[in-house]
Short mmCIF file of C-alpha atoms in Angstrom, two decimals:
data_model
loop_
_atom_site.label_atom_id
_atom_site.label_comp_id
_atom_site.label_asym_id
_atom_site.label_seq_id
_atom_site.Cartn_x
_atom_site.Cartn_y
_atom_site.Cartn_z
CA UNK A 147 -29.78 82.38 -35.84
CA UNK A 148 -26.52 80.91 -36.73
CA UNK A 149 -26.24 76.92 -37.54
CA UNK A 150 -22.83 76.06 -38.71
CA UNK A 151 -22.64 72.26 -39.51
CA UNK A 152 -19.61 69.81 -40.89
CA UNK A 153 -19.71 66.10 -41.92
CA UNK A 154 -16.61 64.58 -39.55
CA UNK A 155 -14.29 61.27 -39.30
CA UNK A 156 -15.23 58.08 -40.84
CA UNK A 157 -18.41 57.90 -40.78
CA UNK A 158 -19.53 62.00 -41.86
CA UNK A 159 -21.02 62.00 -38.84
CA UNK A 160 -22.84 65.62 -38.39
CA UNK A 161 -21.77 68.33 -36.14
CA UNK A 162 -23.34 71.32 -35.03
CA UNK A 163 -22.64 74.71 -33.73
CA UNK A 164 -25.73 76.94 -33.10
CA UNK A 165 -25.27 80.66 -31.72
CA UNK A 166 -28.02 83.52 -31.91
CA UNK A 167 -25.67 84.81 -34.28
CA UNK A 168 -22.07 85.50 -35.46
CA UNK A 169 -20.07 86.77 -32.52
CA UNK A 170 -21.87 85.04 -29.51
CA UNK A 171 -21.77 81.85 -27.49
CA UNK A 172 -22.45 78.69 -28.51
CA UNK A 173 -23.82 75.40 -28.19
CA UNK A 174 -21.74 72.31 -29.74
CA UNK A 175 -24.02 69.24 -31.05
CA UNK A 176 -22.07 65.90 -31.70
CA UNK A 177 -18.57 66.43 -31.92
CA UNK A 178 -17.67 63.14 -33.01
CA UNK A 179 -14.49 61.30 -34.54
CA UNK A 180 -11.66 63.87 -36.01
CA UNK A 181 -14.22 66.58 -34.98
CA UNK A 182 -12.15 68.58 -33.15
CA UNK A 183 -10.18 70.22 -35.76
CA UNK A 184 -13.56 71.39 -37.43
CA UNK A 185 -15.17 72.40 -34.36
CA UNK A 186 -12.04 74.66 -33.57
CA UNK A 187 -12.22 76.13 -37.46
CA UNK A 188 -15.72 76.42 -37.20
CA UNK A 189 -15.33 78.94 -33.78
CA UNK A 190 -12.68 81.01 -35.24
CA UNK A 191 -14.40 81.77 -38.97
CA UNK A 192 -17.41 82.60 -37.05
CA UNK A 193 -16.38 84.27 -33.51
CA UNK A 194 -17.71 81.83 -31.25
CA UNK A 195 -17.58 81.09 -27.76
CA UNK A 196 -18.87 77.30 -26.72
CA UNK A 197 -20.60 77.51 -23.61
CA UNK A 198 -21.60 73.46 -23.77
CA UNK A 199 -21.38 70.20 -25.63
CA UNK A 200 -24.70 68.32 -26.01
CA UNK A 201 -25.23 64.80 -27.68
CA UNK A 202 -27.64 62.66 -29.17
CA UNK A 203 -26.54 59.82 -27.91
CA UNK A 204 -23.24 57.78 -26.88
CA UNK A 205 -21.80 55.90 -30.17
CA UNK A 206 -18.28 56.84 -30.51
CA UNK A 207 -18.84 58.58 -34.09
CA UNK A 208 -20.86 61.52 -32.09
CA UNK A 209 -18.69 61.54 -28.98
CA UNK A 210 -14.94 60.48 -29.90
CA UNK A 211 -14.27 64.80 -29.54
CA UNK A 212 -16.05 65.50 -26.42
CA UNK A 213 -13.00 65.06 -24.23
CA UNK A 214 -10.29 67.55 -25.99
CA UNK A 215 -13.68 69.72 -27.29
CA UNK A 216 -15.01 70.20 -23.65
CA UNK A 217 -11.35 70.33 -21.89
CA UNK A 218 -10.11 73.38 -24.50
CA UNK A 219 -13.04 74.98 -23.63
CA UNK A 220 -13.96 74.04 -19.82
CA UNK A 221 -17.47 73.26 -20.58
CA UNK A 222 -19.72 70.61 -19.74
CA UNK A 223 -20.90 67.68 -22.16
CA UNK A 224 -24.86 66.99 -21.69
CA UNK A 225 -26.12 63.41 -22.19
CA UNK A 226 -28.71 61.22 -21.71
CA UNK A 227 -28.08 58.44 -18.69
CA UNK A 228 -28.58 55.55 -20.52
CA UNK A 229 -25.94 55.98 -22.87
CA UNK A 230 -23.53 57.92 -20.64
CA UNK A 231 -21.65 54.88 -20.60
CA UNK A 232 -20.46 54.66 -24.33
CA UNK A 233 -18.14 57.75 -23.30
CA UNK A 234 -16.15 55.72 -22.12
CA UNK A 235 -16.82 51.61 -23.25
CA UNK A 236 -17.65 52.78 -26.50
CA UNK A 237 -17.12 48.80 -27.52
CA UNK A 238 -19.77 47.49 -24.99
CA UNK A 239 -21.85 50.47 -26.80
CA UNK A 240 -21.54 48.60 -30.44
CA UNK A 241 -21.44 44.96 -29.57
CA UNK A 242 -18.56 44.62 -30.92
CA UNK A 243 -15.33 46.41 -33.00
CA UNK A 244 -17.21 47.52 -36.11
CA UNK A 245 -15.56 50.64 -37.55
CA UNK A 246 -12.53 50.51 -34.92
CA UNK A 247 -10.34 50.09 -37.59
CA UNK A 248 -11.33 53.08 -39.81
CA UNK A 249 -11.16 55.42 -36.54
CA UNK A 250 -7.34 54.46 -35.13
CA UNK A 251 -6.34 55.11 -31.72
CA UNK A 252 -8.97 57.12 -29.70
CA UNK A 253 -8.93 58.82 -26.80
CA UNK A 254 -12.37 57.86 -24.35
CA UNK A 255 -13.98 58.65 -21.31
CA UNK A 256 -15.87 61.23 -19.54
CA UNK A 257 -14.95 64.87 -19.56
CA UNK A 258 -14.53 66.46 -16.48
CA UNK A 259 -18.45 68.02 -16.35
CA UNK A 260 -21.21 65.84 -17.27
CA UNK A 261 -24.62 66.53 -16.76
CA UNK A 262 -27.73 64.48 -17.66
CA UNK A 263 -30.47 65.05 -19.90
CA UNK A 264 -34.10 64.49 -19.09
CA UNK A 265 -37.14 63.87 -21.84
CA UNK A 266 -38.92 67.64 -21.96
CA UNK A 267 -35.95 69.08 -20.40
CA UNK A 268 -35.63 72.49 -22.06
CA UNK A 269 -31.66 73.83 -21.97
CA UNK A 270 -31.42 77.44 -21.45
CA UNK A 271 -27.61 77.58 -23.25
CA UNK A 272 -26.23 80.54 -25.23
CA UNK A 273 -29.61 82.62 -25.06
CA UNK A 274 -31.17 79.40 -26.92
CA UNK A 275 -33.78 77.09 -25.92
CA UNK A 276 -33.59 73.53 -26.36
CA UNK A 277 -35.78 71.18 -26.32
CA UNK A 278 -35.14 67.63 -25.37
CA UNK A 279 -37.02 64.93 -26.30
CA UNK A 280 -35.60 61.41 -25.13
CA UNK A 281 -36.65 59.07 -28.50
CA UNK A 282 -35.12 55.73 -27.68
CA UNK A 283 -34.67 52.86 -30.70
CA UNK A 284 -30.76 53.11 -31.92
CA UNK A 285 -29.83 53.54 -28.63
CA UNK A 286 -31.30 53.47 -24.75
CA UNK A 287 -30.62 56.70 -24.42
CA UNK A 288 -31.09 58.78 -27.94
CA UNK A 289 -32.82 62.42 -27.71
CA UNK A 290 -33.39 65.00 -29.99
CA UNK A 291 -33.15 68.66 -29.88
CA UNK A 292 -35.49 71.25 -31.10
CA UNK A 293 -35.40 74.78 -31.40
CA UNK A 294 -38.69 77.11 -32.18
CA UNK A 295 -39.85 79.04 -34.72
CA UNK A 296 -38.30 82.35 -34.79
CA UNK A 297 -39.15 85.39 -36.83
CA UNK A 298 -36.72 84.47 -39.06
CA UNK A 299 -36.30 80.43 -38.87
CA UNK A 300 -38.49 77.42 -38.91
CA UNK A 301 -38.77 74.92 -36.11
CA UNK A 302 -35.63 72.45 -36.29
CA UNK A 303 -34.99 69.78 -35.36
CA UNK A 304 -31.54 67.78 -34.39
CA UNK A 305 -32.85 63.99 -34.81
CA UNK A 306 -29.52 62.25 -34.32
CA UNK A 307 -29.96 58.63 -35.69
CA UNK A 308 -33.17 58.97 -35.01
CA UNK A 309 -34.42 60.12 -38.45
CA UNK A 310 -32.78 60.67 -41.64
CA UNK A 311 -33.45 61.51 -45.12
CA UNK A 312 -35.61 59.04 -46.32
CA UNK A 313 -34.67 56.56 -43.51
CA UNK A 314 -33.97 55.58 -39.65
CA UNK A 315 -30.94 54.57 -37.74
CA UNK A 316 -29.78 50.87 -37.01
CA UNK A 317 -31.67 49.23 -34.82
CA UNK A 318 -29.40 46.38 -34.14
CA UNK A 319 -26.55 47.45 -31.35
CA UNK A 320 -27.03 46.64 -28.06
CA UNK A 321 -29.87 48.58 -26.69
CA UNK A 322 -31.27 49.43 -29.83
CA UNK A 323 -34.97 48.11 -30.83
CA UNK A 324 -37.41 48.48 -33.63
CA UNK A 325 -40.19 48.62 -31.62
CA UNK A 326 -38.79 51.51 -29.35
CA UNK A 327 -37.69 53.54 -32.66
CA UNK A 328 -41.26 52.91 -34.65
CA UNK A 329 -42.74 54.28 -30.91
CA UNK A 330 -40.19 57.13 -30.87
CA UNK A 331 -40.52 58.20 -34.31
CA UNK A 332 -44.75 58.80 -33.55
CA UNK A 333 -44.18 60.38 -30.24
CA UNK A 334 -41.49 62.65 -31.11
CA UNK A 335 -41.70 63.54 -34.81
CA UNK A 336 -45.14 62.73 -36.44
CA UNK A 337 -46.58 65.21 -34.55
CA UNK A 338 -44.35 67.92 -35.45
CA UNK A 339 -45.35 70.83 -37.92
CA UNK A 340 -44.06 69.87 -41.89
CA UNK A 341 -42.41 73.02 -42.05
CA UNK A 342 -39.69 71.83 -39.71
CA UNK A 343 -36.49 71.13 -40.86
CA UNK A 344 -34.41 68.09 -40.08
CA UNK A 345 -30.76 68.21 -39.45
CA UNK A 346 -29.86 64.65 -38.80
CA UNK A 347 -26.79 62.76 -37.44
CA UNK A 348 -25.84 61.84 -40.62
CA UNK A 349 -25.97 62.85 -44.52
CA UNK A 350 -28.46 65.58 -45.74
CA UNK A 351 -31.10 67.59 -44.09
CA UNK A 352 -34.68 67.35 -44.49
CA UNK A 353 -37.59 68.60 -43.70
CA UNK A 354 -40.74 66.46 -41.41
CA UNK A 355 -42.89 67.03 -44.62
CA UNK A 356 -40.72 65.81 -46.98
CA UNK A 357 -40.33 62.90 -44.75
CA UNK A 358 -44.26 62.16 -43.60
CA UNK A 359 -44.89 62.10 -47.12
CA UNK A 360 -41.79 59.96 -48.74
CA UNK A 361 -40.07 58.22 -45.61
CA UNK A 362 -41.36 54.65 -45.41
CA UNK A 363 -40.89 53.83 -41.73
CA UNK A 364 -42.73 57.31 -41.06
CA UNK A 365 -45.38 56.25 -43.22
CA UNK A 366 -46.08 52.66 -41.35
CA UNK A 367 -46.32 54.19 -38.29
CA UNK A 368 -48.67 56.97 -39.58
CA UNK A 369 -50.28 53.85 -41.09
CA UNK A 370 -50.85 52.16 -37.52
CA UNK A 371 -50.13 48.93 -36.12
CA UNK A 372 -49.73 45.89 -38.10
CA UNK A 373 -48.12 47.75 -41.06
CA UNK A 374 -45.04 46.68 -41.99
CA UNK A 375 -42.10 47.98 -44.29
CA UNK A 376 -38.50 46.49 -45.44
CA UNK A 377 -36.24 49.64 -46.34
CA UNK A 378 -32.62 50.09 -45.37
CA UNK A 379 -31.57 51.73 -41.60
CA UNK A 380 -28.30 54.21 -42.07
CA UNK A 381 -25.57 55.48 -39.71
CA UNK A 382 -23.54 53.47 -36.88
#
């Protein structure tokens, strides 16, 4: 298994390649602002061929590179339908122009393919498997990918803003909500195995251990209703 990732743009948002292995086709996670540049690095130091572009949600910092990504390749961007709208009224998507200024001129809307993701989907791309699971809170329309346990890998999962390092993404764009992420975060990763590891939309990767046992928002909803914690929310 190959997993090539790169902080990108303003905001270090995370993007991933993932190929069986050097040589073969691949699937691009996130391409986000100034992505495109990295992506294109990325293919040539490893010998890649992109066979799709699949996103964790719609917020311009994971989908500002889908257009030139998808059209230099001619492949199709997946996403869920609630957010397939930020492609292109990535504004609407944040409320209102936070960050604009730090990104500069961008280039939006849909590339030519789009296809839509459904919760348990699994993606047969680039002789992977993915997993989606749709895990609502930051945005309407936020999923995660996982991949299984191989001979030679753990589990993984790609949480987008759903889960970071000690911490959750923002709940307060339009269409995010606490409720929906603290519902999200026990259907879709407390019951997953602590030997998986996290590679999340933003800053370092983890692992579901690390995080059941440190992560405070993780550990109120472990703790069951009427628990309550006040810790900082990252990302965009």
């Amino acid at each position: 298994m190959l997993i090539a990732g790169f902080p990108a743009g303003a905001w270090g948002t995370n993007c991933f390649l993932v190929a069986p292995a050097a040589g073969e086709e691949c699937v691009i996670i996130d391409p986000g602002h100034q992505a495109a540049q990295g992506v294109e690095e990325t293919l040539k130091k490893h010998r890649l061929k992109p066979v799709a572009v699949v996103l964790t949600h719609g917020h311009i910092d994971h989908v500002a590179s889908v257009v030139p990504v998808c059209g230099a390749h001619d492949v199709p961007a997946w996403i869920h339908p609630e957010d397939r709208f930020m492609m292109s009224d990535p504004e609407k998507a944040l409320g209102r122009t936070i960050g604009m200024q730090l990104m500069g001129e961008l280039t939006v809307g849909e590339p030519d393919d789009v296809k839509e993701l459904a919760d348990g989907a699994k993606l047969e791309l680039a002789g992977l498997e993915l997993t989606v699971a749709h895990a609502p809170g930051h945005t309407k329309g936020s999923v995660t990918f996982g991949l299984p346990e191989t001979a030679d890998i753990p589990p993984i999962l790609f949480s987008g803003d759903l889960l970071f390092a000690g911490s959750i993404g923002r709940t307060d764009f339009p269409g995010g909500s606490m409720d929906d992420m603290l519902e999200s975060l026990a259907r879709v990763v407390l019951p997953l195995d602590d030997s998986t590891v996290v590679l999340p939309g933003h800053n370092e990767q983890t692992t579901i251990g690390r995080e059941r046992a440190t992560n405070p928002y993780l550990r109120q909803v472990a703790a069951g209703p009427g628990a309550h914690v006040d810790a900082p929310r990252r990302g965009m």
